[in-house]
Short mmCIF file of C-alpha atoms in Angstrom, two decimals:
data_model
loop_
_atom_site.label_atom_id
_atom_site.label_comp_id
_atom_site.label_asym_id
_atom_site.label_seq_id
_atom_site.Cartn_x
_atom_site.Cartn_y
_atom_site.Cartn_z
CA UNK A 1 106.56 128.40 121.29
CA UNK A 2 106.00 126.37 118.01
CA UNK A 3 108.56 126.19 115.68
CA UNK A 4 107.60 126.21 111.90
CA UNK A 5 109.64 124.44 109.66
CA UNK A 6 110.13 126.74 106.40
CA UNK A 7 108.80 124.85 103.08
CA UNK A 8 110.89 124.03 101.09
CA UNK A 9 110.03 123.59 97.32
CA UNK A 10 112.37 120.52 94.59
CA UNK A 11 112.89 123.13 91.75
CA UNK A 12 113.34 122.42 88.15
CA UNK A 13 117.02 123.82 88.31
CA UNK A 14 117.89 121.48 91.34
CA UNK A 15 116.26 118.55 89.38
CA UNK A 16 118.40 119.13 86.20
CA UNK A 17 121.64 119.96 87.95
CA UNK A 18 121.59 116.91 90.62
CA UNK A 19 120.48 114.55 87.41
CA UNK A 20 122.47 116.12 85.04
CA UNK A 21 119.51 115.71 82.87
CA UNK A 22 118.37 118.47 79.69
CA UNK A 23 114.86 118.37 80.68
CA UNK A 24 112.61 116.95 83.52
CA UNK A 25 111.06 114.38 80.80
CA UNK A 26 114.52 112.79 80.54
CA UNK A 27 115.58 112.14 84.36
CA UNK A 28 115.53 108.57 85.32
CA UNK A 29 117.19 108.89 88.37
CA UNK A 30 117.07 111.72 91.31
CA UNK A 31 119.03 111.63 95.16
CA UNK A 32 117.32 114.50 96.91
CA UNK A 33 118.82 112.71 100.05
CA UNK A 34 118.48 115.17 103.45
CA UNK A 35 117.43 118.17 101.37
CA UNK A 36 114.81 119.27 104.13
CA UNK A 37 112.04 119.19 101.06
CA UNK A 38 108.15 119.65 101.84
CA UNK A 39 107.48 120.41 98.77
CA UNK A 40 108.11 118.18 95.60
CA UNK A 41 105.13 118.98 93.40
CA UNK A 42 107.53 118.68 90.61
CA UNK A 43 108.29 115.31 90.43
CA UNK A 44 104.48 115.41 88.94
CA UNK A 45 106.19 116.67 85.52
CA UNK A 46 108.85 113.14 85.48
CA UNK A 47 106.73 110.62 83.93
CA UNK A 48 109.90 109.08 83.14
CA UNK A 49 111.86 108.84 86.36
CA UNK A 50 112.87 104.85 87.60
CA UNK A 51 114.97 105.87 90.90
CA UNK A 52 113.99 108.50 93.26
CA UNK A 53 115.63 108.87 96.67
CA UNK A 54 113.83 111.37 98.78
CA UNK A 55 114.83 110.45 102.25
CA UNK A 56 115.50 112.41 105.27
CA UNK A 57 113.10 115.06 104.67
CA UNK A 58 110.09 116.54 105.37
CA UNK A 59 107.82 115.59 102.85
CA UNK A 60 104.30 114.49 103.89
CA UNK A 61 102.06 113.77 100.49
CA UNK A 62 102.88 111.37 97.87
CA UNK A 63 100.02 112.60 95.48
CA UNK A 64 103.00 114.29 93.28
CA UNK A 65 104.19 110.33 92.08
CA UNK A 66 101.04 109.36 90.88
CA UNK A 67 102.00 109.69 87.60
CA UNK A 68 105.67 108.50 87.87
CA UNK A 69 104.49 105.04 86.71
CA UNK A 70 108.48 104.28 85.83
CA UNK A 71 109.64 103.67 89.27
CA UNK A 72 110.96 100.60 90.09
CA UNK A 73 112.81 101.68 93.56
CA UNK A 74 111.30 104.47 95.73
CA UNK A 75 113.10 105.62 99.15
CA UNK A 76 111.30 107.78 101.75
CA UNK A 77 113.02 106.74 104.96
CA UNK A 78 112.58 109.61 107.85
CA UNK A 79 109.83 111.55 106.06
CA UNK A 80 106.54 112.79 108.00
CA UNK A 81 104.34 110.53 106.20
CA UNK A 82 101.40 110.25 108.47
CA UNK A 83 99.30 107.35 107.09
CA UNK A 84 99.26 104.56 104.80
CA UNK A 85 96.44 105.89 102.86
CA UNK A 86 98.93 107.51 100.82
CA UNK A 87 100.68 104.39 99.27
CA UNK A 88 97.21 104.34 97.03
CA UNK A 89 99.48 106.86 95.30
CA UNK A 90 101.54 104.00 94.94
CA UNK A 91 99.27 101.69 93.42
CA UNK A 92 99.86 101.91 89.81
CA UNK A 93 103.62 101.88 89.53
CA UNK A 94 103.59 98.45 88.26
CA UNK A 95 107.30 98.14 88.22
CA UNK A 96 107.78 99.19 91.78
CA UNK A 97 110.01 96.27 93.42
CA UNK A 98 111.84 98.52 96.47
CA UNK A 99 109.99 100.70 98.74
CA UNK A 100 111.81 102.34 101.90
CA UNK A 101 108.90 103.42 104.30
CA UNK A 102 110.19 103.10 107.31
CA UNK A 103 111.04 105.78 110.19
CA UNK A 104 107.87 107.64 109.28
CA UNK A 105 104.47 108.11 111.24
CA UNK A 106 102.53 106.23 108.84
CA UNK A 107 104.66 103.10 110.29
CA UNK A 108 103.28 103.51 114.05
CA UNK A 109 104.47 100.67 116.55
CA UNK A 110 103.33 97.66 115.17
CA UNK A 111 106.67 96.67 112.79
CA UNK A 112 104.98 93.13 111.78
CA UNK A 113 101.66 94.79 111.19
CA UNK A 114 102.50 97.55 109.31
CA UNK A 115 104.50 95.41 106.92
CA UNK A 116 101.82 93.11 106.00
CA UNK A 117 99.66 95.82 105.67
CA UNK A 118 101.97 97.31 102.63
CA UNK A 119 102.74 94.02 101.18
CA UNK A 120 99.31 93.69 100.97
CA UNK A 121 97.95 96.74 99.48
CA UNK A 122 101.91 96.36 96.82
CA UNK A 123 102.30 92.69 96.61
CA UNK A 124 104.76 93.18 93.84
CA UNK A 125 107.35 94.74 95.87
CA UNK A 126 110.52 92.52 96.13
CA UNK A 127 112.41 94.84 98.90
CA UNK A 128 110.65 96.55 101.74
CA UNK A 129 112.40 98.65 104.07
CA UNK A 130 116.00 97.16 103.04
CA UNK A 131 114.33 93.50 103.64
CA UNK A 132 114.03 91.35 101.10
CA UNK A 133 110.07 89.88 100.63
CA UNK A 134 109.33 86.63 101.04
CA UNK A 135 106.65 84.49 99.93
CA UNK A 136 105.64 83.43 103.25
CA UNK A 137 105.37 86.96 104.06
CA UNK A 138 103.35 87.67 100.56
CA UNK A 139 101.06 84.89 101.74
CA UNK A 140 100.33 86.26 105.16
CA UNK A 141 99.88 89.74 103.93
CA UNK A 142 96.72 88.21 101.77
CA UNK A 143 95.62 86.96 105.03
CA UNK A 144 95.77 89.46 107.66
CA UNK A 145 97.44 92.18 106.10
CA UNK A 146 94.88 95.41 106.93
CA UNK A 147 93.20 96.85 103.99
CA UNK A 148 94.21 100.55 103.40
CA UNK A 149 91.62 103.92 102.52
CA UNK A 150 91.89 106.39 100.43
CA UNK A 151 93.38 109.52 101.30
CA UNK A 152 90.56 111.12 98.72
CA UNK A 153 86.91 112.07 100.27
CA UNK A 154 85.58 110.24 97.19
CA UNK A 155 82.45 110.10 95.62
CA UNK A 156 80.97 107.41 93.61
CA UNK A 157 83.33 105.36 90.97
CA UNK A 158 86.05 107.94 91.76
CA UNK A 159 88.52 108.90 89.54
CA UNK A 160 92.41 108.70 89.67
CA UNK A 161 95.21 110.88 88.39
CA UNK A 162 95.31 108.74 85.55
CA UNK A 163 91.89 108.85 84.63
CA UNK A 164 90.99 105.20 85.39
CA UNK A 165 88.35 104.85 87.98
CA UNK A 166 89.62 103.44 91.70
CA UNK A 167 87.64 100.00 90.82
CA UNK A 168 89.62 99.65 87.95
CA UNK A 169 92.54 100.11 89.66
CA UNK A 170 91.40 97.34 92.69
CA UNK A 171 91.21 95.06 89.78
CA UNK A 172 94.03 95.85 87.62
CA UNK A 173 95.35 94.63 91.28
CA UNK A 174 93.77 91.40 91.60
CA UNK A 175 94.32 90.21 87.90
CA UNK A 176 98.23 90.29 88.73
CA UNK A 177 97.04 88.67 92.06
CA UNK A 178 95.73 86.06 90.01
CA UNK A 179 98.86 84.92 87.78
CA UNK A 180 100.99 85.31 91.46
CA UNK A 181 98.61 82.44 92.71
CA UNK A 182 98.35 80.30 89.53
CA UNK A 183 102.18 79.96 89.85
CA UNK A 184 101.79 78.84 93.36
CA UNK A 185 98.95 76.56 92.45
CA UNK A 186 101.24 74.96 89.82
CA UNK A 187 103.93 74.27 91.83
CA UNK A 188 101.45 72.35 93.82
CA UNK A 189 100.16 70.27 91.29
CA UNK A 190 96.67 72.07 91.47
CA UNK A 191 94.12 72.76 88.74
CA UNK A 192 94.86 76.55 88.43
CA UNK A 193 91.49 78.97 88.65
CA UNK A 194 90.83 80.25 84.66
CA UNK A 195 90.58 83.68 83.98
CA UNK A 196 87.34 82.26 82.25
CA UNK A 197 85.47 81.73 85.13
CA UNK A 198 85.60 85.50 85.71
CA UNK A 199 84.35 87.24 83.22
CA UNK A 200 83.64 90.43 85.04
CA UNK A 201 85.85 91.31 88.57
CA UNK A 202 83.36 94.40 89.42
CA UNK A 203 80.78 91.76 91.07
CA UNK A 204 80.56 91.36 94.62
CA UNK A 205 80.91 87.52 94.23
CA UNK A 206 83.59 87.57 91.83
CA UNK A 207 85.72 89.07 94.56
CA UNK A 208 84.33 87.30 97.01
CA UNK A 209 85.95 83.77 95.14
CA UNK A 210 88.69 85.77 94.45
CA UNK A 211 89.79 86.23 98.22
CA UNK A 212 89.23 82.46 98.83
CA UNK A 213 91.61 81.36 96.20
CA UNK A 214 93.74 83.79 97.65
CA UNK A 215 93.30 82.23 101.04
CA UNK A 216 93.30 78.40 100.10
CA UNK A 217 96.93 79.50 98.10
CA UNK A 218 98.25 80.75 100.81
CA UNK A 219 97.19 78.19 103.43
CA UNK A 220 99.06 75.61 101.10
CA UNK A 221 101.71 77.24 100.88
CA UNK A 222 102.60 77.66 104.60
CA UNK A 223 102.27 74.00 105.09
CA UNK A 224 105.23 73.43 103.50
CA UNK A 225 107.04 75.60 106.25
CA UNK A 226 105.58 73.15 108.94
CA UNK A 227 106.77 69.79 111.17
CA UNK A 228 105.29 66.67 111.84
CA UNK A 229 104.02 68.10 114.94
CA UNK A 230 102.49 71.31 113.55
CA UNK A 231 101.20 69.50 110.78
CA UNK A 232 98.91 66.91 113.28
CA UNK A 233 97.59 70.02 114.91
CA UNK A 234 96.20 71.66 111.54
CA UNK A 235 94.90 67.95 110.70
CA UNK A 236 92.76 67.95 114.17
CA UNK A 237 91.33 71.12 113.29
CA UNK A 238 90.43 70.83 109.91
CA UNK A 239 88.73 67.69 110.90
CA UNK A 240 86.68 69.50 113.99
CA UNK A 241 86.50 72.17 111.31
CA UNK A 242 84.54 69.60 108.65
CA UNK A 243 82.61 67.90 111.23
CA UNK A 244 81.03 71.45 112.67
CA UNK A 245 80.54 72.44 108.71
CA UNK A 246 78.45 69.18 108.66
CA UNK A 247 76.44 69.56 111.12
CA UNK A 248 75.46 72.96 110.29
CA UNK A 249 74.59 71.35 106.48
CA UNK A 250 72.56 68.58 108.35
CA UNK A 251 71.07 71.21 110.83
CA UNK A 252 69.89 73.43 107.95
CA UNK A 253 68.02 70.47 106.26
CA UNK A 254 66.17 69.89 109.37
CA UNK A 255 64.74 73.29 109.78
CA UNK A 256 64.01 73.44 106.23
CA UNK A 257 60.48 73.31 105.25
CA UNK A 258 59.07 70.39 103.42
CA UNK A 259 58.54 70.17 99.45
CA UNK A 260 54.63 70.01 99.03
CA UNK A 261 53.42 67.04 96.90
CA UNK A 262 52.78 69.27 93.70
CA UNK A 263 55.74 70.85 94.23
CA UNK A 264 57.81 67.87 93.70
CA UNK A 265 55.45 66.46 90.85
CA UNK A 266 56.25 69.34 89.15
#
């Protein structure tokens, strides 16, 4: 026989009396810790609110914190958070730097995995899962970190909860991306990639250089982490890797057709 787990609702009167707060507009920090919540449609009314802890419940959508763009930490340890889809509730809370995720569905087996994955899709966190975030770990998530869908069935240009499209959102993303990089770039001592050059990120292209820079930053900046010996192996590839590249260029030119003699008078 199936069990069912009673809902239970985060009331206005709970809020107030656990943040000792005179209205919901004024709390700034909650701990609904173990509270057995499903229900915390509330927290939609706390613009305002920088520390939530809501672990060791039952809770299962984020879509309530959309609007709490104020949070800076966020703990939802043992929840029943089935997918990762809903950190794109997540997305615009800027000042987010700690997220607790873990002992929930949404984490499956795959502990590496599902941590790129995040720092990824939040690349500004500092503090994931009560570890801190490392570059290294900021530059493999840009790598093979898994992109992450929407928990909405959208339709075209899609709006958010507040009312700026998804795209705009994706690129609100990659313009912070972009000054991340630059400082990697200049500790390198390499000619950083002007905001200039892009003057619109909706284009397929535009994002298209964008994820190379992103991928040239972060193959330079794992070199630093290698030896002698590790370094000769990336040196043998990258040379089989230019000589194939050539030959493709050279191959190309062969089966190209030739330039007709008015053509090249003209």
């Amino acid at each position: 026989m199936q069990v069912t787990v009673p809902a239970m609702k985060l009331t206005c009167k709970q809020v107030l009396t656990e943040a000792k707060a005179p209205d919901l507009e004024s709390v700034r920090k909650l701990n609904c810790w173990g509270c057995k919540l499903t229900d915390i449609s509330i927290l939609s009314q706390m613009p305002n609110i920088e520390v939530l802890t809501l672990s060791v419940n039952s809770i299962s959508s984020l879509s309530p914190l959309a609007g709490c763009l104020s949070l800076c930490e966020l703990y939802l340890r043992s929840n029943t958070i089935p997918s990762l889809s809903e950190l794109h509730y997540l997305r615009s809370m800027t000042r987010l730097r700690v997220l607790w995720l873990a002992d929930n569905p949404c984490c499956g087996t795959d502990s590496s995995g599902y941590r790129l994955t995040v720092l990824r899709f939040l690349p500004g966190l500092q503090k994931l899962d009560n570890q801190v975030v490392t570059e290294e770990e900021i530059a493999l998530a840009h790598l093979i970190g898994e992109e992450i869908s929407s928990p909405l069935k959208t339709t075209q240009n899609p709006v958010s909860t507040n009312g700026l499209p998804d795209a705009d959102k994706e690129n609100h993303s990659l313009s912070h991306s972009v000054e991340e990089t630059n400082d990697i770039r200049q500790e390198l001592e390499m000619k950083q990639p002007y905001r200039d050059k892009f003057p619109s990120l909706n284009s397929q292209s535009t994002r298209s250089s964008m994820k190379k820079t992103h991928t040239l930053d972060a193959v330079l900046l794992l070199l630093r982490d290698l030896d002698p010996d590790e370094l000769r192996v990336v040196h043998t590839e990258t040379q089989n890797r230019l000589r194939t590249c050539t030959l493709d260029s050279l191959d190309t030119l062969r089966d190209s057709p030739p330039q007709k003699s008015a053509d090249i008078l003209q």
